[in-house]
Amino acid sequence: SQTIHQWPATLVQPVGSPLSLECTVEGTSNPNLYWYRQAAGRGLQLLFYSVGIGQISSEVPQNLSASRPQDRQFILSSKKLLLSDSGFYLCAWSISTGVPGELFFGEGSRLTVL
Amino acid sequence: AQKVTQAQTEISVVEKEDVTLDCVYETRDTTYYLFWYKQPPSGELVFLIRRNSFDEQNEISGRYSWNFQKSTSSFNFTITASQVVDSAVYFCALSSGGYNKLIFGAGTRLAVHP
């Protein structure tokens, strides 16, 4: 069966520090991968998606970047965090072919920038 | 432009009451998909249902039912005889335009009290 993991689960970082959140998927090949952010009391905003290794599409201009160095690995990064980067970050995957299906979400990473 | 509106920010009910969560969407596409997800306190999103734009039949799954009406661009979710375990944030989402990118509403926080 397929599983998705992301870490760390909780992170407190000072403004200006770097960030790296990792997400890995097991049990499937060539998935579509996504990073969403959920700000406090708000809905989920799609930040990045990837349909293959090295292929990253950004949905909103921001201070963050994403990379996909391996088929089932998706990394969210920042060189210098801003206060506004605080939030709950969710990684998700879906099958890459056929009818749009459900997204499978990871456990989430809660980032607090101080 | 695609958009999902969940006008109800928070709903509070007493156990065994029926409750309906509203969802209104906007899209210019003729083919699209609608979803409902549940986010319990643990944070991980759980898929509940997917409905395509050509299937307006209502669906019932246990205590859950969904009412899809294209004429009003609505996809409402009803929980019958609510239980404390139904307490969560519920998100409505829209997928259109490829790559299975979901556009989420702001979510409705449901609190079911004993």
mmCIF file of C-alpha atoms in Angstrom:
data_model
loop_
_atom_site.group_PDB
_atom_site.id
_atom_site.type_symbol
_atom_site.label_atom_id
_atom_site.label_comp_id
_atom_site.label_asym_id
_atom_site.label_seq_id
_atom_site.Cartn_x
_atom_site.Cartn_y
_atom_site.Cartn_z
ATOM 1 C CA SER A 1 0.000 0.000 0.000
ATOM 2 C CA GLN A 2 1.021 3.582 -0.540
ATOM 3 C CA THR A 3 2.195 5.796 2.274
ATOM 4 C CA ILE A 4 3.383 9.360 2.504
ATOM 5 C CA HIS A 5 5.611 10.807 5.187
ATOM 6 C CA GLN A 6 6.776 14.303 5.829
ATOM 7 C CA TRP A 7 9.110 15.741 8.445
ATOM 8 C CA PRO A 8 9.781 17.410 10.698
ATOM 9 C CA ALA A 9 6.336 17.491 12.259
ATOM 10 C CA THR A 10 7.039 20.694 14.162
ATOM 11 C CA LEU A 11 9.612 23.380 13.555
ATOM 12 C CA VAL A 12 10.351 26.709 15.247
ATOM 13 C CA GLN A 13 12.757 28.876 13.334
ATOM 14 C CA PRO A 14 14.011 32.453 13.648
ATOM 15 C CA VAL A 15 13.412 34.981 10.912
ATOM 16 C CA GLY A 16 16.158 34.845 8.320
ATOM 17 C CA SER A 17 17.059 31.204 8.915
ATOM 18 C CA PRO A 18 16.865 28.535 6.211
ATOM 19 C CA LEU A 19 14.145 25.911 5.886
ATOM 20 C CA SER A 20 13.954 22.400 4.577
ATOM 21 C CA LEU A 21 10.826 20.254 4.783
ATOM 22 C CA GLU A 22 10.952 16.798 3.290
ATOM 23 C CA CYS A 23 8.272 14.512 1.943
ATOM 24 C CA THR A 24 8.587 10.971 0.657
ATOM 25 C CA VAL A 25 6.047 8.637 -0.894
ATOM 26 C CA GLU A 26 6.253 4.864 -0.819
ATOM 27 C CA GLY A 27 4.442 2.197 -2.744
ATOM 28 C CA THR A 28 3.824 4.049 -5.986
ATOM 29 C CA SER A 29 5.789 5.283 -8.998
ATOM 30 C CA ASN A 30 5.747 8.571 -10.860
ATOM 31 C CA PRO A 31 3.225 10.271 -8.600
ATOM 32 C CA ASN A 32 2.181 13.881 -8.908
ATOM 33 C CA LEU A 33 3.440 15.689 -5.807
ATOM 34 C CA TYR A 34 2.121 18.828 -4.141
ATOM 35 C CA TRP A 35 2.961 21.266 -1.370
ATOM 36 C CA TYR A 36 0.070 23.093 0.269
ATOM 37 C CA ARG A 37 0.136 25.675 3.026
ATOM 38 C CA GLN A 38 -2.612 26.225 5.542
ATOM 39 C CA ALA A 39 -2.378 29.553 7.349
ATOM 40 C CA ALA A 40 -4.072 29.801 10.730
ATOM 41 C CA GLY A 41 -7.849 29.753 10.296
ATOM 42 C CA ARG A 42 -7.620 29.683 6.536
ATOM 43 C CA GLY A 43 -7.964 27.193 3.739
ATOM 44 C CA LEU A 44 -5.272 25.322 1.903
ATOM 45 C CA GLN A 45 -3.251 27.170 -0.682
ATOM 46 C CA LEU A 46 -1.379 25.250 -3.358
ATOM 47 C CA LEU A 47 2.258 26.352 -3.394
ATOM 48 C CA PHE A 48 3.980 23.929 -5.766
ATOM 49 C CA TYR A 49 3.257 20.830 -7.754
ATOM 50 C CA SER A 50 5.477 18.418 -9.635
ATOM 51 C CA VAL A 51 4.678 15.903 -12.346
ATOM 52 C CA GLY A 52 8.174 14.411 -12.544
ATOM 53 C CA ILE A 53 11.780 14.549 -11.359
ATOM 54 C CA GLY A 54 13.130 18.056 -11.625
ATOM 55 C CA GLN A 55 9.777 19.426 -12.844
ATOM 56 C CA ILE A 56 8.407 22.048 -10.481
ATOM 57 C CA SER A 57 5.530 24.450 -11.048
ATOM 58 C CA SER A 58 4.935 27.338 -8.704
ATOM 59 C CA GLU A 59 1.409 28.524 -8.129
ATOM 60 C CA VAL A 60 2.084 31.688 -6.160
ATOM 61 C CA PRO A 61 5.059 34.049 -5.926
ATOM 62 C CA GLN A 62 6.703 33.665 -2.586
ATOM 63 C CA ASN A 63 9.785 33.221 -0.504
ATOM 64 C CA LEU A 64 9.816 29.444 -0.862
ATOM 65 C CA SER A 65 11.134 26.991 -3.425
ATOM 66 C CA ALA A 66 10.604 23.305 -4.090
ATOM 67 C CA SER A 67 12.699 20.541 -5.551
ATOM 68 C CA ARG A 68 12.144 16.949 -6.599
ATOM 69 C CA PRO A 69 15.525 15.219 -6.676
ATOM 70 C CA GLN A 70 14.025 11.720 -6.831
ATOM 71 C CA ASP A 71 10.770 10.298 -8.127
ATOM 72 C CA ARG A 72 9.185 9.992 -4.705
ATOM 73 C CA GLN A 73 10.891 12.797 -2.827
ATOM 74 C CA PHE A 74 9.641 16.364 -2.629
ATOM 75 C CA ILE A 75 11.442 19.096 -0.694
ATOM 76 C CA LEU A 76 10.230 22.547 0.328
ATOM 77 C CA SER A 77 12.970 25.078 1.050
ATOM 78 C CA SER A 78 13.713 28.633 1.879
ATOM 79 C CA LYS A 79 17.014 30.471 2.151
ATOM 80 C CA LYS A 80 15.675 33.107 4.566
ATOM 81 C CA LEU A 81 12.403 32.653 6.385
ATOM 82 C CA LEU A 82 9.912 35.462 6.884
ATOM 83 C CA LEU A 83 7.332 35.797 9.634
ATOM 84 C CA SER A 84 4.642 35.308 7.008
ATOM 85 C CA ASP A 85 6.008 31.846 6.221
ATOM 86 C CA SER A 86 4.508 30.493 9.437
ATOM 87 C CA GLY A 87 1.803 27.926 8.842
ATOM 88 C CA PHE A 88 0.917 24.292 8.478
ATOM 89 C CA TYR A 89 2.528 22.704 5.435
ATOM 90 C CA LEU A 90 1.022 19.649 3.848
ATOM 91 C CA CYS A 91 2.596 17.415 1.251
ATOM 92 C CA ALA A 92 0.309 15.342 -0.945
ATOM 93 C CA TRP A 93 0.483 12.917 -3.836
ATOM 94 C CA SER A 94 -1.887 11.636 -6.484
ATOM 95 C CA ILE A 95 -1.736 9.234 -9.390
ATOM 96 C CA SER A 96 -0.468 10.899 -12.518
ATOM 97 C CA THR A 97 -2.792 9.422 -15.109
ATOM 98 C CA GLY A 98 -6.476 8.993 -15.717
ATOM 99 C CA VAL A 99 -9.405 10.657 -14.055
ATOM 100 C CA PRO A 100 -8.495 13.218 -11.437
ATOM 101 C CA GLY A 101 -8.487 11.345 -8.222
ATOM 102 C CA GLU A 102 -8.082 12.048 -4.613
ATOM 103 C CA LEU A 103 -5.025 13.572 -3.086
ATOM 104 C CA PHE A 104 -3.345 11.633 -0.317
ATOM 105 C CA PHE A 105 -1.945 13.919 2.328
ATOM 106 C CA GLY A 106 0.931 13.592 4.731
ATOM 107 C CA GLU A 107 0.732 14.324 8.418
ATOM 108 C CA GLY A 108 1.743 17.940 7.990
ATOM 109 C CA SER A 109 4.591 20.111 9.276
ATOM 110 C CA ARG A 110 3.821 23.014 11.552
ATOM 111 C CA LEU A 111 6.268 25.874 11.055
ATOM 112 C CA THR A 112 6.495 28.806 13.423
ATOM 113 C CA VAL A 113 8.781 31.643 12.454
ATOM 114 C CA LEU A 114 9.724 33.951 15.328
ATOM 115 C CA ALA B 1 -11.125 31.837 -12.526
ATOM 116 C CA GLN B 2 -11.779 28.904 -10.237
ATOM 117 C CA LYS B 3 -12.954 29.503 -6.730
ATOM 118 C CA VAL B 4 -14.525 27.605 -3.870
ATOM 119 C CA THR B 5 -16.532 29.381 -1.195
ATOM 120 C CA GLN B 6 -17.466 27.913 2.147
ATOM 121 C CA ALA B 7 -19.388 30.702 3.778
ATOM 122 C CA GLN B 8 -19.801 28.967 7.123
ATOM 123 C CA THR B 9 -16.649 29.502 9.157
ATOM 124 C CA GLU B 10 -17.778 27.610 12.239
ATOM 125 C CA ILE B 11 -20.809 25.520 13.111
ATOM 126 C CA SER B 12 -21.671 24.222 16.545
ATOM 127 C CA VAL B 13 -24.291 21.533 17.073
ATOM 128 C CA VAL B 14 -25.368 19.134 19.744
ATOM 129 C CA GLU B 15 -24.914 15.434 19.203
ATOM 130 C CA LYS B 16 -27.624 13.761 17.102
ATOM 131 C CA GLU B 17 -28.515 16.948 15.281
ATOM 132 C CA ASP B 18 -28.332 17.018 11.494
ATOM 133 C CA VAL B 19 -25.963 19.561 10.009
ATOM 134 C CA THR B 20 -25.347 20.778 6.450
ATOM 135 C CA LEU B 21 -22.081 22.276 5.295
ATOM 136 C CA ASP B 22 -22.395 24.554 2.289
ATOM 137 C CA CYS B 23 -20.041 24.742 -0.670
ATOM 138 C CA VAL B 24 -20.348 26.991 -3.706
ATOM 139 C CA TYR B 25 -17.865 26.821 -6.552
ATOM 140 C CA GLU B 26 -16.952 28.818 -9.629
ATOM 141 C CA THR B 27 -15.376 27.479 -12.790
ATOM 142 C CA ARG B 28 -15.632 28.056 -16.519
ATOM 143 C CA ASP B 29 -14.728 24.473 -17.321
ATOM 144 C CA THR B 30 -17.434 22.041 -18.364
ATOM 145 C CA THR B 31 -15.510 19.095 -16.962
ATOM 146 C CA TYR B 32 -14.468 19.342 -13.376
ATOM 147 C CA TYR B 33 -14.419 17.406 -10.139
ATOM 148 C CA LEU B 34 -15.576 18.291 -6.673
ATOM 149 C CA PHE B 35 -14.275 16.876 -3.425
ATOM 150 C CA TRP B 36 -14.884 16.943 0.287
ATOM 151 C CA TYR B 37 -12.084 16.372 2.786
ATOM 152 C CA LYS B 38 -12.130 16.083 6.555
ATOM 153 C CA GLN B 39 -9.316 17.446 8.724
ATOM 154 C CA PRO B 40 -9.496 16.045 12.264
ATOM 155 C CA PRO B 41 -7.467 17.647 15.077
ATOM 156 C CA SER B 42 -4.462 15.529 14.102
ATOM 157 C CA GLY B 43 -4.131 17.691 10.981
ATOM 158 C CA GLU B 44 -4.008 15.077 8.233
ATOM 159 C CA LEU B 45 -6.663 15.504 5.548
ATOM 160 C CA VAL B 46 -8.944 12.562 4.899
ATOM 161 C CA PHE B 47 -10.712 12.110 1.581
ATOM 162 C CA LEU B 48 -14.491 11.752 1.811
ATOM 163 C CA ILE B 49 -15.930 11.948 -1.699
ATOM 164 C CA ARG B 50 -15.262 12.874 -5.327
ATOM 165 C CA ARG B 51 -17.979 13.856 -7.771
ATOM 166 C CA ASN B 52 -17.558 14.701 -11.456
ATOM 167 C CA SER B 53 -19.476 17.457 -13.190
ATOM 168 C CA PHE B 54 -21.552 15.057 -15.271
ATOM 169 C CA ASP B 55 -22.946 13.138 -12.364
ATOM 170 C CA GLU B 56 -25.569 15.083 -10.442
ATOM 171 C CA GLN B 57 -26.928 12.150 -8.551
ATOM 172 C CA ASN B 58 -26.895 12.658 -4.846
ATOM 173 C CA GLU B 59 -24.846 10.230 -2.849
ATOM 174 C CA ILE B 60 -25.325 8.731 0.558
ATOM 175 C CA SER B 61 -22.715 6.916 2.602
ATOM 176 C CA GLY B 62 -23.914 5.971 6.044
ATOM 177 C CA ARG B 63 -24.651 9.180 7.936
ATOM 178 C CA TYR B 64 -23.050 11.289 5.192
ATOM 179 C CA SER B 65 -24.853 12.594 2.133
ATOM 180 C CA TRP B 66 -23.936 14.987 -0.622
ATOM 181 C CA ASN B 67 -26.195 17.189 -2.739
ATOM 182 C CA PHE B 68 -24.676 18.339 -6.035
ATOM 183 C CA GLN B 69 -26.616 20.980 -7.975
ATOM 184 C CA LYS B 70 -25.018 22.403 -11.099
ATOM 185 C CA SER B 71 -27.790 24.985 -11.484
ATOM 186 C CA THR B 72 -26.646 26.695 -8.309
ATOM 187 C CA SER B 73 -22.986 25.591 -8.463
ATOM 188 C CA SER B 74 -23.292 23.997 -5.074
ATOM 189 C CA PHE B 75 -22.017 20.790 -3.547
ATOM 190 C CA ASN B 76 -23.388 20.609 -0.031
ATOM 191 C CA PHE B 77 -22.534 18.020 2.586
ATOM 192 C CA THR B 78 -24.988 16.802 5.220
ATOM 193 C CA ILE B 79 -24.180 14.786 8.319
ATOM 194 C CA THR B 80 -27.198 13.070 9.804
ATOM 195 C CA ALA B 81 -27.352 12.360 13.530
ATOM 196 C CA SER B 82 -23.999 14.005 14.171
ATOM 197 C CA GLN B 83 -21.529 12.510 16.615
ATOM 198 C CA VAL B 84 -18.682 13.981 18.631
ATOM 199 C CA VAL B 85 -16.211 12.176 16.349
ATOM 200 C CA ASP B 86 -17.501 14.280 13.464
ATOM 201 C CA SER B 87 -15.853 17.327 15.017
ATOM 202 C CA ALA B 88 -13.283 18.517 12.489
ATOM 203 C CA VAL B 89 -12.622 21.064 9.796
ATOM 204 C CA TYR B 90 -14.278 20.145 6.520
ATOM 205 C CA PHE B 91 -12.950 21.347 3.197
ATOM 206 C CA CYS B 92 -14.670 21.476 -0.151
ATOM 207 C CA ALA B 93 -12.369 21.439 -3.179
ATOM 208 C CA LEU B 94 -12.511 21.821 -6.948
ATOM 209 C CA SER B 95 -10.260 20.200 -9.542
ATOM 210 C CA SER B 96 -10.112 21.387 -13.102
ATOM 211 C CA GLY B 97 -7.437 22.276 -15.613
ATOM 212 C CA GLY B 98 -5.244 19.226 -15.290
ATOM 213 C CA TYR B 99 -2.525 17.844 -13.035
ATOM 214 C CA ASN B 100 -5.124 17.149 -10.374
ATOM 215 C CA LYS B 101 -4.552 20.492 -8.693
ATOM 216 C CA LEU B 102 -7.173 21.037 -6.059
ATOM 217 C CA ILE B 103 -8.506 24.464 -5.169
ATOM 218 C CA PHE B 104 -9.773 24.416 -1.611
ATOM 219 C CA GLY B 105 -12.355 26.483 0.177
ATOM 220 C CA ALA B 106 -11.496 28.121 3.478
ATOM 221 C CA GLY B 107 -13.036 25.249 5.396
ATOM 222 C CA THR B 108 -15.852 24.948 7.920
ATOM 223 C CA ARG B 109 -15.021 24.042 11.495
ATOM 224 C CA LEU B 110 -17.689 21.743 12.895
ATOM 225 C CA ALA B 111 -17.955 21.258 16.645
ATOM 226 C CA VAL B 112 -20.305 18.533 17.860
ATOM 227 C CA HIS B 113 -21.021 18.724 21.565
ATOM 228 C CA PRO B 114 -22.284 15.836 23.686
#
